[in-house]
Short mmCIF file of C-alpha atoms and ligand atoms in Angstrom, two decimals:
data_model
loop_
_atom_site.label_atom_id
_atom_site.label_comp_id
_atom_site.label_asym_id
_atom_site.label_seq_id
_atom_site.Cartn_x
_atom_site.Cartn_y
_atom_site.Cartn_z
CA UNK A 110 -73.74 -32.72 -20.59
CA UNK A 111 -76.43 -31.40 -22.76
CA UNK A 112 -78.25 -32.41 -25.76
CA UNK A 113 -77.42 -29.03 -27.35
CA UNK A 114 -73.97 -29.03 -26.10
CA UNK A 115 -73.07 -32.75 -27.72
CA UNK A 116 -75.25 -31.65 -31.19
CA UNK A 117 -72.81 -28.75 -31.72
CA UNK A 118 -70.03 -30.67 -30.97
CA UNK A 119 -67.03 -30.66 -33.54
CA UNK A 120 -66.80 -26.96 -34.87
CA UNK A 121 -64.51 -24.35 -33.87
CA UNK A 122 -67.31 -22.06 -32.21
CA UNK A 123 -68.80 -24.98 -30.52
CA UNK A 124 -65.38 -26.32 -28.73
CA UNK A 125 -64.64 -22.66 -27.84
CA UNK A 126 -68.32 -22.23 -26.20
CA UNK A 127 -67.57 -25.27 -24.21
CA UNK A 128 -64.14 -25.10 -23.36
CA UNK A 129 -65.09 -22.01 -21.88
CA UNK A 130 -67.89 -23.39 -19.47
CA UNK A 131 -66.06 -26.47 -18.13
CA UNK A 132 -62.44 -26.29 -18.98
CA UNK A 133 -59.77 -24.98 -16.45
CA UNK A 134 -57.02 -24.76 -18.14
CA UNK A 135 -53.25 -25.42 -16.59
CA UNK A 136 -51.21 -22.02 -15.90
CA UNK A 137 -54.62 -19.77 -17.58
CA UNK A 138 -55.77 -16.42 -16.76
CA UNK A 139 -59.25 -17.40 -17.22
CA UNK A 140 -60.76 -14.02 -17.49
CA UNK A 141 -58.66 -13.56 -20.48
CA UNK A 142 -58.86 -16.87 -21.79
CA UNK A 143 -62.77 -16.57 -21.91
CA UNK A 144 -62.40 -13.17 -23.96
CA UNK A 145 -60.64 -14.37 -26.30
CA UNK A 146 -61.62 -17.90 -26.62
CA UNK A 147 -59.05 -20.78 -27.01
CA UNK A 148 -56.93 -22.07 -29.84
CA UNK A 149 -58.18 -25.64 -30.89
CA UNK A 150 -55.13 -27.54 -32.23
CA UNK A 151 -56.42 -30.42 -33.76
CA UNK A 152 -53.58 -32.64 -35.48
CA UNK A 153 -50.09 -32.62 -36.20
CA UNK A 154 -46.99 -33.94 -38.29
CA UNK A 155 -43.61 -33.57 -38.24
CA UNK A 156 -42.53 -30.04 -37.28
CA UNK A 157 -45.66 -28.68 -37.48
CA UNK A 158 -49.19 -28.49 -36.01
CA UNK A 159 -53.07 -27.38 -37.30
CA UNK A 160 -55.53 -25.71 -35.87
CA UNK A 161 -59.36 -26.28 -35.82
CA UNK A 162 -59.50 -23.05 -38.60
CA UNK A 163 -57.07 -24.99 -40.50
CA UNK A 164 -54.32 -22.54 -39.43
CA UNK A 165 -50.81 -24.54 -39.62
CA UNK A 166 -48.21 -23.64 -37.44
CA UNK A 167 -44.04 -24.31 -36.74
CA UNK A 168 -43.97 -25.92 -33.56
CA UNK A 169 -41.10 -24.05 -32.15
CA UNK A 170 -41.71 -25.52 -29.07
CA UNK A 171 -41.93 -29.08 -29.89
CA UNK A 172 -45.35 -28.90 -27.58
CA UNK A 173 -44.23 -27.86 -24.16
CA UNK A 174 -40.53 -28.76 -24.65
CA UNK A 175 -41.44 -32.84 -25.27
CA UNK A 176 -42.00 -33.63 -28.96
CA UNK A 177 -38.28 -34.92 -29.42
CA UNK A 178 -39.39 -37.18 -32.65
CA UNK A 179 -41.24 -34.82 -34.17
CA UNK A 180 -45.54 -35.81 -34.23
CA UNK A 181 -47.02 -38.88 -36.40
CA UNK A 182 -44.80 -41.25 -35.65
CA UNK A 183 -46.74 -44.05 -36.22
CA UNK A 184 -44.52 -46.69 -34.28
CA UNK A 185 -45.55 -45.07 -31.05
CA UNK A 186 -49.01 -45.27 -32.00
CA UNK A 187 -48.58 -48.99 -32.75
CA UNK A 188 -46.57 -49.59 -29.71
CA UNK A 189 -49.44 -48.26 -27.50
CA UNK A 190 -52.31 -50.51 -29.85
CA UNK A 191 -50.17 -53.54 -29.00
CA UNK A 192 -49.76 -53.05 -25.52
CA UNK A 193 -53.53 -51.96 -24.92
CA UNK A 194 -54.77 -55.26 -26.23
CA UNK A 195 -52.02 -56.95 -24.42
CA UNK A 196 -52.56 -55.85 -21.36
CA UNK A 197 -54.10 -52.38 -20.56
CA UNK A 198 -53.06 -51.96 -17.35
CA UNK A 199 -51.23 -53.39 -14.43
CA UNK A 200 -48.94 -51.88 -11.52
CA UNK A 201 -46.16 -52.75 -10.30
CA UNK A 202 -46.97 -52.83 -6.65
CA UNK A 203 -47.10 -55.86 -4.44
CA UNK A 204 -44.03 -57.89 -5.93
CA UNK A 205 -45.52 -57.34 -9.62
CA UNK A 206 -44.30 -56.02 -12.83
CA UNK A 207 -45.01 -56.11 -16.30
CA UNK A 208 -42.82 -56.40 -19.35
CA UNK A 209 -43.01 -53.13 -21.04
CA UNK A 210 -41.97 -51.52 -17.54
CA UNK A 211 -38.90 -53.97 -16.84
CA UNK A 212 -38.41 -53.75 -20.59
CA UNK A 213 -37.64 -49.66 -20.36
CA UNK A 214 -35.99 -49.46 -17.15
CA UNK A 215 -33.16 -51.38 -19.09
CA UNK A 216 -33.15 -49.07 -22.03
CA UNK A 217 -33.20 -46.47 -19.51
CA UNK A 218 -29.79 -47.76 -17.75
CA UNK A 219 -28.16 -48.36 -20.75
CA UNK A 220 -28.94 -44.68 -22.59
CA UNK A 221 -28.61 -42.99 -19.34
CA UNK A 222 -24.88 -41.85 -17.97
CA UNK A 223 -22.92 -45.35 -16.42
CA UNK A 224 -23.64 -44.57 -12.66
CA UNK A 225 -27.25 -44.51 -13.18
CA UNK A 226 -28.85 -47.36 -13.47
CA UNK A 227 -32.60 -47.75 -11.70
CA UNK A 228 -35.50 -45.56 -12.03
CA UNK A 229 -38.41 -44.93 -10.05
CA UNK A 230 -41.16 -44.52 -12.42
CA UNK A 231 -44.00 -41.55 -12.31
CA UNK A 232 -46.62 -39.98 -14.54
CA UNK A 233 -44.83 -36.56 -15.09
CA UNK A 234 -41.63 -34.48 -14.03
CA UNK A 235 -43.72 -32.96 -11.06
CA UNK A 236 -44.10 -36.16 -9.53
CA UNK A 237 -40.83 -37.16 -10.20
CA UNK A 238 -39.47 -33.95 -8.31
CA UNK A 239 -41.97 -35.38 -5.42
CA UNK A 240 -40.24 -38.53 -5.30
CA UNK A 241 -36.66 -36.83 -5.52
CA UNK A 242 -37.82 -35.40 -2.05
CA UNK A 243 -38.91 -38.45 -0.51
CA UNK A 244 -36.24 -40.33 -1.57
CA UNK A 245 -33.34 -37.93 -0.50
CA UNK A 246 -34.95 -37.36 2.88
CA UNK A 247 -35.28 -41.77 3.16
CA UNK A 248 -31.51 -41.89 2.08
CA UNK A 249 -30.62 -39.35 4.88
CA UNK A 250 -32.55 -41.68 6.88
CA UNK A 251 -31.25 -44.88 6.23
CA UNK A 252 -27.46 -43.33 6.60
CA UNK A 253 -28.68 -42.45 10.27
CA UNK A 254 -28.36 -38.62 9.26
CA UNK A 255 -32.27 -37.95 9.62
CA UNK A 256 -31.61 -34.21 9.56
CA UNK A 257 -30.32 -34.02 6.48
CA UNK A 258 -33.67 -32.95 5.27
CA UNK A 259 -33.05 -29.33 3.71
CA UNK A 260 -33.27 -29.08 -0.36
CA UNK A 261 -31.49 -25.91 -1.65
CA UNK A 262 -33.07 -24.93 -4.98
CA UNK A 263 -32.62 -21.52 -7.42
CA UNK A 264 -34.81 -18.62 -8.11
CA UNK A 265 -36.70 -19.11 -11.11
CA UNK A 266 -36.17 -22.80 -11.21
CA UNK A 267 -38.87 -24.69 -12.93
CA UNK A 268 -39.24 -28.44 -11.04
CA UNK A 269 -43.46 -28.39 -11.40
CA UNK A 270 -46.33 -27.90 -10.14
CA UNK A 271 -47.27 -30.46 -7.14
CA UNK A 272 -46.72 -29.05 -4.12
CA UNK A 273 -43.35 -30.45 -3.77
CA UNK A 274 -42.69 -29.34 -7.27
CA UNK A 275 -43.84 -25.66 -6.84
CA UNK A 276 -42.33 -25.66 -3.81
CA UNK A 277 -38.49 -26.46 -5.31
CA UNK A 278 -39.60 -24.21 -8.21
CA UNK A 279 -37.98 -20.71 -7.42
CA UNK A 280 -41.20 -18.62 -8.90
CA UNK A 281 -42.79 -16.13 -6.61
CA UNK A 282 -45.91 -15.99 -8.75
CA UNK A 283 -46.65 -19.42 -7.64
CA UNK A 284 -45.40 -19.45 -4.23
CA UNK A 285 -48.07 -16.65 -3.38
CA UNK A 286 -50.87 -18.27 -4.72
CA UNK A 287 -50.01 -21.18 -2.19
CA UNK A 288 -48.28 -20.27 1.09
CA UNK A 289 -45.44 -22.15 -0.76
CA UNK A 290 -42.66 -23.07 -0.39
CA UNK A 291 -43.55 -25.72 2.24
CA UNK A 292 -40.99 -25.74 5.25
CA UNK A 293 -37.09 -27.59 4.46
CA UNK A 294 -37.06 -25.70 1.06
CA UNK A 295 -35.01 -22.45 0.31
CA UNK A 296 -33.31 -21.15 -2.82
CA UNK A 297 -30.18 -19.57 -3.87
CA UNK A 298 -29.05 -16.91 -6.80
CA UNK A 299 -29.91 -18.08 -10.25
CA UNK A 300 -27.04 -17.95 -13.03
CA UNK A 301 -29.06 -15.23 -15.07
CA UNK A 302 -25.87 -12.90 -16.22
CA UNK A 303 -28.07 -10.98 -18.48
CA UNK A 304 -31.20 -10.78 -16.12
CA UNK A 305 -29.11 -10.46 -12.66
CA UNK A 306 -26.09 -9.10 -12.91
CA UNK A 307 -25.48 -7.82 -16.71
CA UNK A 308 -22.90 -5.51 -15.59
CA UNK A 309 -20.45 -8.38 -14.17
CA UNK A 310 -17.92 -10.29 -16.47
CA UNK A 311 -20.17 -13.35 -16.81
CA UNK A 312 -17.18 -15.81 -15.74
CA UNK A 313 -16.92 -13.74 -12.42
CA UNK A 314 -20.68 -13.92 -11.98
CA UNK A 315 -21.00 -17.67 -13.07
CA UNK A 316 -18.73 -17.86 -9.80
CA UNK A 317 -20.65 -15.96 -7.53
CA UNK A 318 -23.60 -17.45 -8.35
CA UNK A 319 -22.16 -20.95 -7.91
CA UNK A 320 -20.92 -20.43 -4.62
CA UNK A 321 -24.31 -19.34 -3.44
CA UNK A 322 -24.38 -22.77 -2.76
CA UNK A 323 -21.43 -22.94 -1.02
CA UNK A 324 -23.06 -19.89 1.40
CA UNK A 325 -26.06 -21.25 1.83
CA UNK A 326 -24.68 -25.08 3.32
CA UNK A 327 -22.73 -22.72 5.95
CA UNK A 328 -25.19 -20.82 6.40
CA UNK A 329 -27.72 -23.41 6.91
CA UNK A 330 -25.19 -26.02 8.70
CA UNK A 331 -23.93 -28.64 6.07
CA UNK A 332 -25.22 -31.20 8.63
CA UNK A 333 -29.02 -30.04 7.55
CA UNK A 334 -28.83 -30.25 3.97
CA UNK A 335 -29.51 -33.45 1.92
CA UNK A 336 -29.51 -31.63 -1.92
CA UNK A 337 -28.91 -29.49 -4.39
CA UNK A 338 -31.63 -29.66 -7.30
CA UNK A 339 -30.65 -27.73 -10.16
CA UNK A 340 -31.75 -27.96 -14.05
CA UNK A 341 -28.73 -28.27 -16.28
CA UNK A 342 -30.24 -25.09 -18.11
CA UNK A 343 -33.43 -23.20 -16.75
CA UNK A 344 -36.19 -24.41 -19.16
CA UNK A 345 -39.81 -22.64 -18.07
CA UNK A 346 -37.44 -19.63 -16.37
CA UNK A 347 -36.08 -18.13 -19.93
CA UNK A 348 -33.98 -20.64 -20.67
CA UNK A 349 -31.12 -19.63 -18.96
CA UNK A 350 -27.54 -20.57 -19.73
CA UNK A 351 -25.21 -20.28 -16.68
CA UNK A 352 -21.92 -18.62 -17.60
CA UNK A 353 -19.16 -21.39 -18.16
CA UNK A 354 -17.45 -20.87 -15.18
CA UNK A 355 -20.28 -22.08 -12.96
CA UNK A 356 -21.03 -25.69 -13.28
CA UNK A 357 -17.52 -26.84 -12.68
CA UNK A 358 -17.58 -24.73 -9.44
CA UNK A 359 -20.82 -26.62 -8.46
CA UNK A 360 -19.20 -29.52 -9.35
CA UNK A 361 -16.48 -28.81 -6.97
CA UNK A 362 -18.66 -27.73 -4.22
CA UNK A 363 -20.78 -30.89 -4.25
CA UNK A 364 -17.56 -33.07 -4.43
CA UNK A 365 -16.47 -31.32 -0.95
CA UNK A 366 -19.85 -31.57 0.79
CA UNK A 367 -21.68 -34.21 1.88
CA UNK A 368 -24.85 -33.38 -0.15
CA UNK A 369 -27.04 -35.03 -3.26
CA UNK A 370 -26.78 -33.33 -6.16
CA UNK A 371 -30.13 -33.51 -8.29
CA UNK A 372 -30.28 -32.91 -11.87
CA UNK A 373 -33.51 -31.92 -13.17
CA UNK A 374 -33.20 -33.07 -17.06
CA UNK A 375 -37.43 -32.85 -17.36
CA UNK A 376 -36.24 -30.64 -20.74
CA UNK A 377 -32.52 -31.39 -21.29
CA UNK A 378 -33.01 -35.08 -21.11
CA UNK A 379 -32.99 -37.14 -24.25
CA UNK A 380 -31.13 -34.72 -26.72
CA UNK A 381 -32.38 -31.12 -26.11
CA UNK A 382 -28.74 -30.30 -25.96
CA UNK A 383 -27.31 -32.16 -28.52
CA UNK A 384 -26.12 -34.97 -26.21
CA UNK A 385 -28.48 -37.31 -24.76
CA UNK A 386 -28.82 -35.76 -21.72
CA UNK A 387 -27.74 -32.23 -20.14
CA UNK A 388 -25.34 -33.88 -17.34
CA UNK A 389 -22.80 -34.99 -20.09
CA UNK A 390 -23.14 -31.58 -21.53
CA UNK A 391 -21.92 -30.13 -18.89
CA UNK A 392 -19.85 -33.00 -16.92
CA UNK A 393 -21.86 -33.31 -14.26
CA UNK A 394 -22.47 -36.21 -12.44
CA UNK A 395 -25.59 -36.41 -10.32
CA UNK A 396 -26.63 -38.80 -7.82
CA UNK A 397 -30.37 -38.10 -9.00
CA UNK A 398 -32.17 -37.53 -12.33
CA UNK A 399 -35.76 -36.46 -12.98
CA UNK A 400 -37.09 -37.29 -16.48
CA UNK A 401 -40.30 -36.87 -17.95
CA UNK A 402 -40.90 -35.00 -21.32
CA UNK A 403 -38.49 -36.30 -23.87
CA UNK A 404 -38.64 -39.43 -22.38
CA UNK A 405 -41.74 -40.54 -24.09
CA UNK A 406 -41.67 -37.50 -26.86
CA UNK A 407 -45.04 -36.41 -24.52
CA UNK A 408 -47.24 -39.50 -27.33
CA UNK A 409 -48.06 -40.41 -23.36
CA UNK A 410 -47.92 -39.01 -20.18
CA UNK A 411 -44.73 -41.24 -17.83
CA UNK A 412 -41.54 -39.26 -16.05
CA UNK A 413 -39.11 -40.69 -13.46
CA UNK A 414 -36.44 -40.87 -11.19
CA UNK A 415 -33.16 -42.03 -12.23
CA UNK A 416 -30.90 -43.57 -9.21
CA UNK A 417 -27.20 -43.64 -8.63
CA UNK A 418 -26.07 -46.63 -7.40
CA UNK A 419 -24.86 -44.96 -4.86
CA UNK A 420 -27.87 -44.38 -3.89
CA UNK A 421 -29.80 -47.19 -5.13
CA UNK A 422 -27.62 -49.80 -2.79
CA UNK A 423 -29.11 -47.96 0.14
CA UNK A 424 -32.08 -48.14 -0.58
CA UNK A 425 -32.27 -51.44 -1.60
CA UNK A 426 -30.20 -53.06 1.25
CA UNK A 427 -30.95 -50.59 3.77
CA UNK A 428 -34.46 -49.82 3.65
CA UNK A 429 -37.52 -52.04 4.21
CA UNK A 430 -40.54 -50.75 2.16
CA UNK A 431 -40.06 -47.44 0.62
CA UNK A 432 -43.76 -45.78 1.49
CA UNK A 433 -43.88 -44.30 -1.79
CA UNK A 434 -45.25 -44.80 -5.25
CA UNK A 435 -48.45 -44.11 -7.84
CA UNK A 436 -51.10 -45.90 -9.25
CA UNK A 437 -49.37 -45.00 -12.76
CA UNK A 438 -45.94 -45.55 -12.04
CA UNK A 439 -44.34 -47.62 -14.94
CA UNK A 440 -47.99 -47.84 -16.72
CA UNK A 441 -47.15 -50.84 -18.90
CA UNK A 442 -48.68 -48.56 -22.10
CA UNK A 443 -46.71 -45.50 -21.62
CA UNK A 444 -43.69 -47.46 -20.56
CA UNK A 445 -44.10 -49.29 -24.09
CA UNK A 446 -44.62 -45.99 -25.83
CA UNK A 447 -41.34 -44.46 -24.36
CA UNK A 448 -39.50 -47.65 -24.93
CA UNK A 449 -40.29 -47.35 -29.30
CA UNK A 450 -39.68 -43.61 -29.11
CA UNK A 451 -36.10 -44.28 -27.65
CA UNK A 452 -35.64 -46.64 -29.72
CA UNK A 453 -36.19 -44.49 -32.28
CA UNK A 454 -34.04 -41.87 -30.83
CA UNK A 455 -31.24 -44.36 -30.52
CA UNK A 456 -31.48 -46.28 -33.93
CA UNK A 457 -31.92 -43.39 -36.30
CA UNK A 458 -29.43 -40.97 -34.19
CA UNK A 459 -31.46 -38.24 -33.84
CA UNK A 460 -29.41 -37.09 -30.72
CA UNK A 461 -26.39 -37.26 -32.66
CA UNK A 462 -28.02 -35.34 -35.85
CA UNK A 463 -29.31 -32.93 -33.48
CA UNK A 464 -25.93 -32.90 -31.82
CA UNK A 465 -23.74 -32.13 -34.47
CA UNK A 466 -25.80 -30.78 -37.47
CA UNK A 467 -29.43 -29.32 -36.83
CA UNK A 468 -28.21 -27.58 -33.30
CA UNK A 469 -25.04 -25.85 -34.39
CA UNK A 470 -26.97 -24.48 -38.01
CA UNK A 471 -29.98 -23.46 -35.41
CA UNK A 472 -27.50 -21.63 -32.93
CA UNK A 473 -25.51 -19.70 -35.77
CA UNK A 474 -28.59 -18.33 -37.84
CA UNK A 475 -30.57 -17.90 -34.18
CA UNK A 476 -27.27 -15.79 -33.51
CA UNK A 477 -27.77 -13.57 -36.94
CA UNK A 478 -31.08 -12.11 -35.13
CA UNK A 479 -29.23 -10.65 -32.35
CA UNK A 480 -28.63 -8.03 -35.23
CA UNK A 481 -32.28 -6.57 -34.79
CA UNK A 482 -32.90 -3.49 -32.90
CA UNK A 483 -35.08 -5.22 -30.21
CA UNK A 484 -32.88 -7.98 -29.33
CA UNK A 485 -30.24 -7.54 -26.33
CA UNK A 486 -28.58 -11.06 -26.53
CA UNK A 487 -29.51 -14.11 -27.99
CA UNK A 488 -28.11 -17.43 -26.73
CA UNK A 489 -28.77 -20.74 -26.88
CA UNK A 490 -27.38 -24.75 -27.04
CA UNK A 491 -28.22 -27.13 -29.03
CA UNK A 492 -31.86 -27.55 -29.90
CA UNK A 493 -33.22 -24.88 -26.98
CA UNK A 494 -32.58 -20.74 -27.27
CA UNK A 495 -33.24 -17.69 -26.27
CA UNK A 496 -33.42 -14.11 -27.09
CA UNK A 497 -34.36 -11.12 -24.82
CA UNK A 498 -36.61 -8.45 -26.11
CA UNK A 499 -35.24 -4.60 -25.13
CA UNK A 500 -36.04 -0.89 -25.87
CA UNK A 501 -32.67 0.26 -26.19
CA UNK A 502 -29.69 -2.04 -26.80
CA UNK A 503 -26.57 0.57 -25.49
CA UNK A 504 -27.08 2.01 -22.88
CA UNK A 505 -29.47 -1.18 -22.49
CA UNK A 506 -33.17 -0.29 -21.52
CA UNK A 507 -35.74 -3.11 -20.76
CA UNK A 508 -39.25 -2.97 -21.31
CA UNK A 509 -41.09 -1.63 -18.35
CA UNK A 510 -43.47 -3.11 -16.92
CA UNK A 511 -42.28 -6.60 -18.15
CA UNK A 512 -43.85 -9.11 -19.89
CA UNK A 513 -46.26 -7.09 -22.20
CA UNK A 514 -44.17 -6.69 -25.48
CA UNK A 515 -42.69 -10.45 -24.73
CA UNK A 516 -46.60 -11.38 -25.11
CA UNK A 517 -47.56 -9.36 -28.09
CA UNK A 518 -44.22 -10.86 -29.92
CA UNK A 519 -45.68 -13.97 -28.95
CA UNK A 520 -49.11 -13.35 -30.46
CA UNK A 521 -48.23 -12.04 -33.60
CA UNK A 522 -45.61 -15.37 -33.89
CA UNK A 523 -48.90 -17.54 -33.38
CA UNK A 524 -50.54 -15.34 -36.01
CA UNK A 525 -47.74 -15.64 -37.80
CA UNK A 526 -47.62 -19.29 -38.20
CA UNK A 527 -45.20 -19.81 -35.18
CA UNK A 528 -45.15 -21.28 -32.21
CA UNK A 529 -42.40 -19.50 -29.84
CA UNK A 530 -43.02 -18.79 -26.14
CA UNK A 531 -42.54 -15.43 -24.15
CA UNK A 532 -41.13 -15.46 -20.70
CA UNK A 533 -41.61 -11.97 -19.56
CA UNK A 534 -40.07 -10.12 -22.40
CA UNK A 535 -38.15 -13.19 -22.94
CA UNK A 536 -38.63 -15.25 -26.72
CA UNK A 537 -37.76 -19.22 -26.34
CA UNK A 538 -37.51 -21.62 -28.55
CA UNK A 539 -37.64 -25.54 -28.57
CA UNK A 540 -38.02 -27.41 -31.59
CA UNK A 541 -38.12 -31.02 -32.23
CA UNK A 542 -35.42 -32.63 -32.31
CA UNK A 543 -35.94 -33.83 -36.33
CA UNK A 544 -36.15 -30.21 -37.50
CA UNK A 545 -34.77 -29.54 -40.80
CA UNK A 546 -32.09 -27.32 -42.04
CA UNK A 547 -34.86 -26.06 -44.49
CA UNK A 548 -37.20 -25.48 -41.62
CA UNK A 549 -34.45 -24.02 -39.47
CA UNK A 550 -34.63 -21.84 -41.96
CA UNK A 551 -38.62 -21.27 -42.14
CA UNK A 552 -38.43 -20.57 -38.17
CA UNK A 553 -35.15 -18.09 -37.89
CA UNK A 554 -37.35 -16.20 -41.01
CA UNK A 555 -40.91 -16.42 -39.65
CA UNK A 556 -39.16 -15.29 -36.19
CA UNK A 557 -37.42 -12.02 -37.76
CA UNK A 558 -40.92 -10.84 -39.72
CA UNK A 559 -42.55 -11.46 -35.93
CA UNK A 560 -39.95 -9.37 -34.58
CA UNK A 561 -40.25 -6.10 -37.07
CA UNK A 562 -43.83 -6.64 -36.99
CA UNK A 563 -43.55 -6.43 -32.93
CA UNK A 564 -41.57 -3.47 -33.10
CA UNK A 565 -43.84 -1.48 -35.54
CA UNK A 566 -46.75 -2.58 -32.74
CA UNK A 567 -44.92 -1.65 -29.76
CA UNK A 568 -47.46 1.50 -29.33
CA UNK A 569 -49.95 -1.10 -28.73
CA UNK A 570 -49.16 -2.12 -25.18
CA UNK A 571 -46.66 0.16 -23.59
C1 LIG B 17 -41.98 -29.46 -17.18
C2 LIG B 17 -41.00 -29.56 -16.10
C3 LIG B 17 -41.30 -30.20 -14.89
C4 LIG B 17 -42.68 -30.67 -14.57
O1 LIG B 17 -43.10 -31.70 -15.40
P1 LIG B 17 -44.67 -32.02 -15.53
O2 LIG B 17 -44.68 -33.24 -16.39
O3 LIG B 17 -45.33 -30.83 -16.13
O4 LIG B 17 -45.18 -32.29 -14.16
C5 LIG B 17 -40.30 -30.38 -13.97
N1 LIG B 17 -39.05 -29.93 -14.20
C6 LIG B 17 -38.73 -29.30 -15.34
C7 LIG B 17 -37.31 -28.85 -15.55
C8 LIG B 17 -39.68 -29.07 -16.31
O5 LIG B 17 -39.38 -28.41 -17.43
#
């Protein structure tokens, strides 16, 4: 580093200038980014967040879908103090562990639906979609089935950003950038009634879509596949509610096969839905579960794999070592960190709150925008919605090319003092869990002014 560079340190101008000469950023046109120079969020509380102009901001978002409790909480902060001084750092390789690991993995078992009860820990959901693969294809294994090694995904699934994880993710962007997916990997029809198949009744499409599955274990020979991998709801895809008809059909098809069935609650874990996690939202009963996110409210970086015991007694009286594990995995400060913030999700019933009295006031005044002459649908569950940006609501007409007014609604929301997310010409929301009515209130405003000032800028980009 240089003198100069450490001198200017600490204003706006200064981080920008430097940000742009070292930083690559995660999912970044960089081009752009450099143009424009990068927002410098510097503290937060609560709902809301401040930038390094002082700017504050609704975190409709809740960061990148994680902040459950809301920011501050100073009992994680003292949680992580404790441990650090305690002991920093140990693994829990070679026949070790450490309290605040064995301490969680309790907590987890208890919160988490009856039949689960281990976890493998990681550092994030990507990893934890990593060790969903090696651990299906050991189980497969161990039953003396080694070529049960196929995973059947979705299009426009979200499951990360490791190689594994990309490759289980449905998104062509990223696929091209990395001769992805890597070989035993192939996806099926996403439940997207409004994006796929608007003209369907959704309860005839929710089918169809469902028994893509069923097509695609024919097809590939049920005798090849070990899983299914789905997330309850698509988070990073638009969130995207499947029609009711189409998890009970899943549900039915994975009860008649002899396949895993993988939930993917990275986002719908620990209350995004109103229940603690996305599987009892829906009924489903997987024989995996990645976590990550929520799990911690993102105050530290830990994910992992929750284990059946179906599974679970396979692996543990089958195997011998399972090859397979990080340096981080149940990091004795993150695992302490995750432990106080479920604690706190537990003791003060957040879930519940969110459950029965933030989520449904959120869904009915989110609903009231679907009045506005760009919106097509809005939809949503709990503490996660949508709405979809069009041209023309009857006969519908979508914004072509996508993506462009999606990303000035977006700008103008960040301008605007709120944090909402575009997916193509798709506007998401995902708010901490400890939202207010009040501030339900402040976003389902700020988000209408963002949406008539988007549609008096529309000239601007198409
Ligand atoms: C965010 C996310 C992941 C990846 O988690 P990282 O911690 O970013 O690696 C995986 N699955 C889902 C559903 C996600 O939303």
């Amino acid at each position: 580093m240089s003198h100069d560079a450490t001198a200017a340190a600490g204003t706006t101008d200064s981080w920008q200038q430097q940000d742009r000469a070292h930083h690559l950023h995660p999912f970044t046109d960089y081009k752009a980014l450099n143009a424009k120079g990068s927002r410098i969020i510097t503290r937060a509380e609560g709902c809301y967040i401040w930038d390094s102009e002082g700017h504050k901001l609704l975190d409709g978002m809740a960061g990148l879908w994680c902040v459950n409790i809301g920011y501050g909480r100073k009992e994680l902060a003292e949680a992580a103090y404790a441990q650090m001084q305690e002991l920093p750092y140990y693994n829990n390789f070679f026949q070790c562990s450490t309290p605040p690991a064995v301490e969680l993995s309790a907590l987890l078992a208890e919160l988490t639906p009856p039949h689960l009860n281990h976890v493998f820990f990681t550092g994030s959901g990507s990893e934890s979609n990593d060790t969903v693969l090696r651990m299906v294809r050991y189980y497969w294994k161990l039953k003396g089935k080694p070529y049960k090694k196929i995973i059947i995904a979705r299009d426009n699934a979200y499951h990360g950003s490791t190689v594994a994880g990309a490759s289980l993710s449905g998104m062509k962007a990223m696929h091209a950038q990395g001769d992805l997916p890597i070989p035993g990997i192939v996806h099926i029809e996403q439940p997207y009634h409004f994006g796929v198949a608007p003209e369907m009744d959704p309860a005839e499409f929710g089918l169809r879509a469902a028994r893509a599955l069923e097509r695609k274990i024919d097809e590939l020979g049920e005798c090849n596949v070990a899983a299914f991998i789905a997330e309850p709801i698509q988070g990073a895809g638009g969130v995207i509610i499947p029609p009711d008809s189409y998890w009970p059909e899943i549900k039915r098809i994975c009860a008649e096969r002899d396949i895993l069935f993988v939930a993917d609650e990275v986002i719908t874990g620990f209350g995004r839905l109103g229940t603690w996690f996305g599987s009892q939202y829906y009924g489903i009963e997987p024989d995996l579960m990645s976590i990550a996110k929520g799990l911690s409210s993102g105050y530290q970086p830990i994910g992992g794999v929750m284990v059946s015991d179906k599974v679970a007694e396979v692996v543990i009286d089958q195997g011998g070592e399972f090859f397979h594990g990080y340096t981080y995995s149940g990091h004795p400060v993150a695992a302490a960190v995750a432990a106080a913030n479920l604690r706190i999700l537990r003791d003060e019933r957040i879930i519940e709150r969110a459950g029965a009295e933030v989520g449904p006031y959120l869904q009915k005044r989110w609903a009231e925008l679907a009045d506005h002459p760009l919106v097509g649908e809005t939809r949503g569950v709990g503490m996660l919605a949508a709405l979809e940006l069009v041209r023309a609501k009857s006969p519908r007409q979508d914004f072509a090319p996508a993506g462009k007014v999606g990303t000035l609604c977006r700008d103008i929301c960040v301008d605007n003092g709120l944090v909402m997310r575009a997916v193509r010409d798709t506007m998401i929301i995902s708010p901490p869990l400890v939202l207010t009515l009040e501030q339900v209130d402040e976003l389902i405003e700020k988000a209408a002014r963002c949406l008539d000032l988007t549609a008096a800028r529309l000239h601007e980009v198409i």
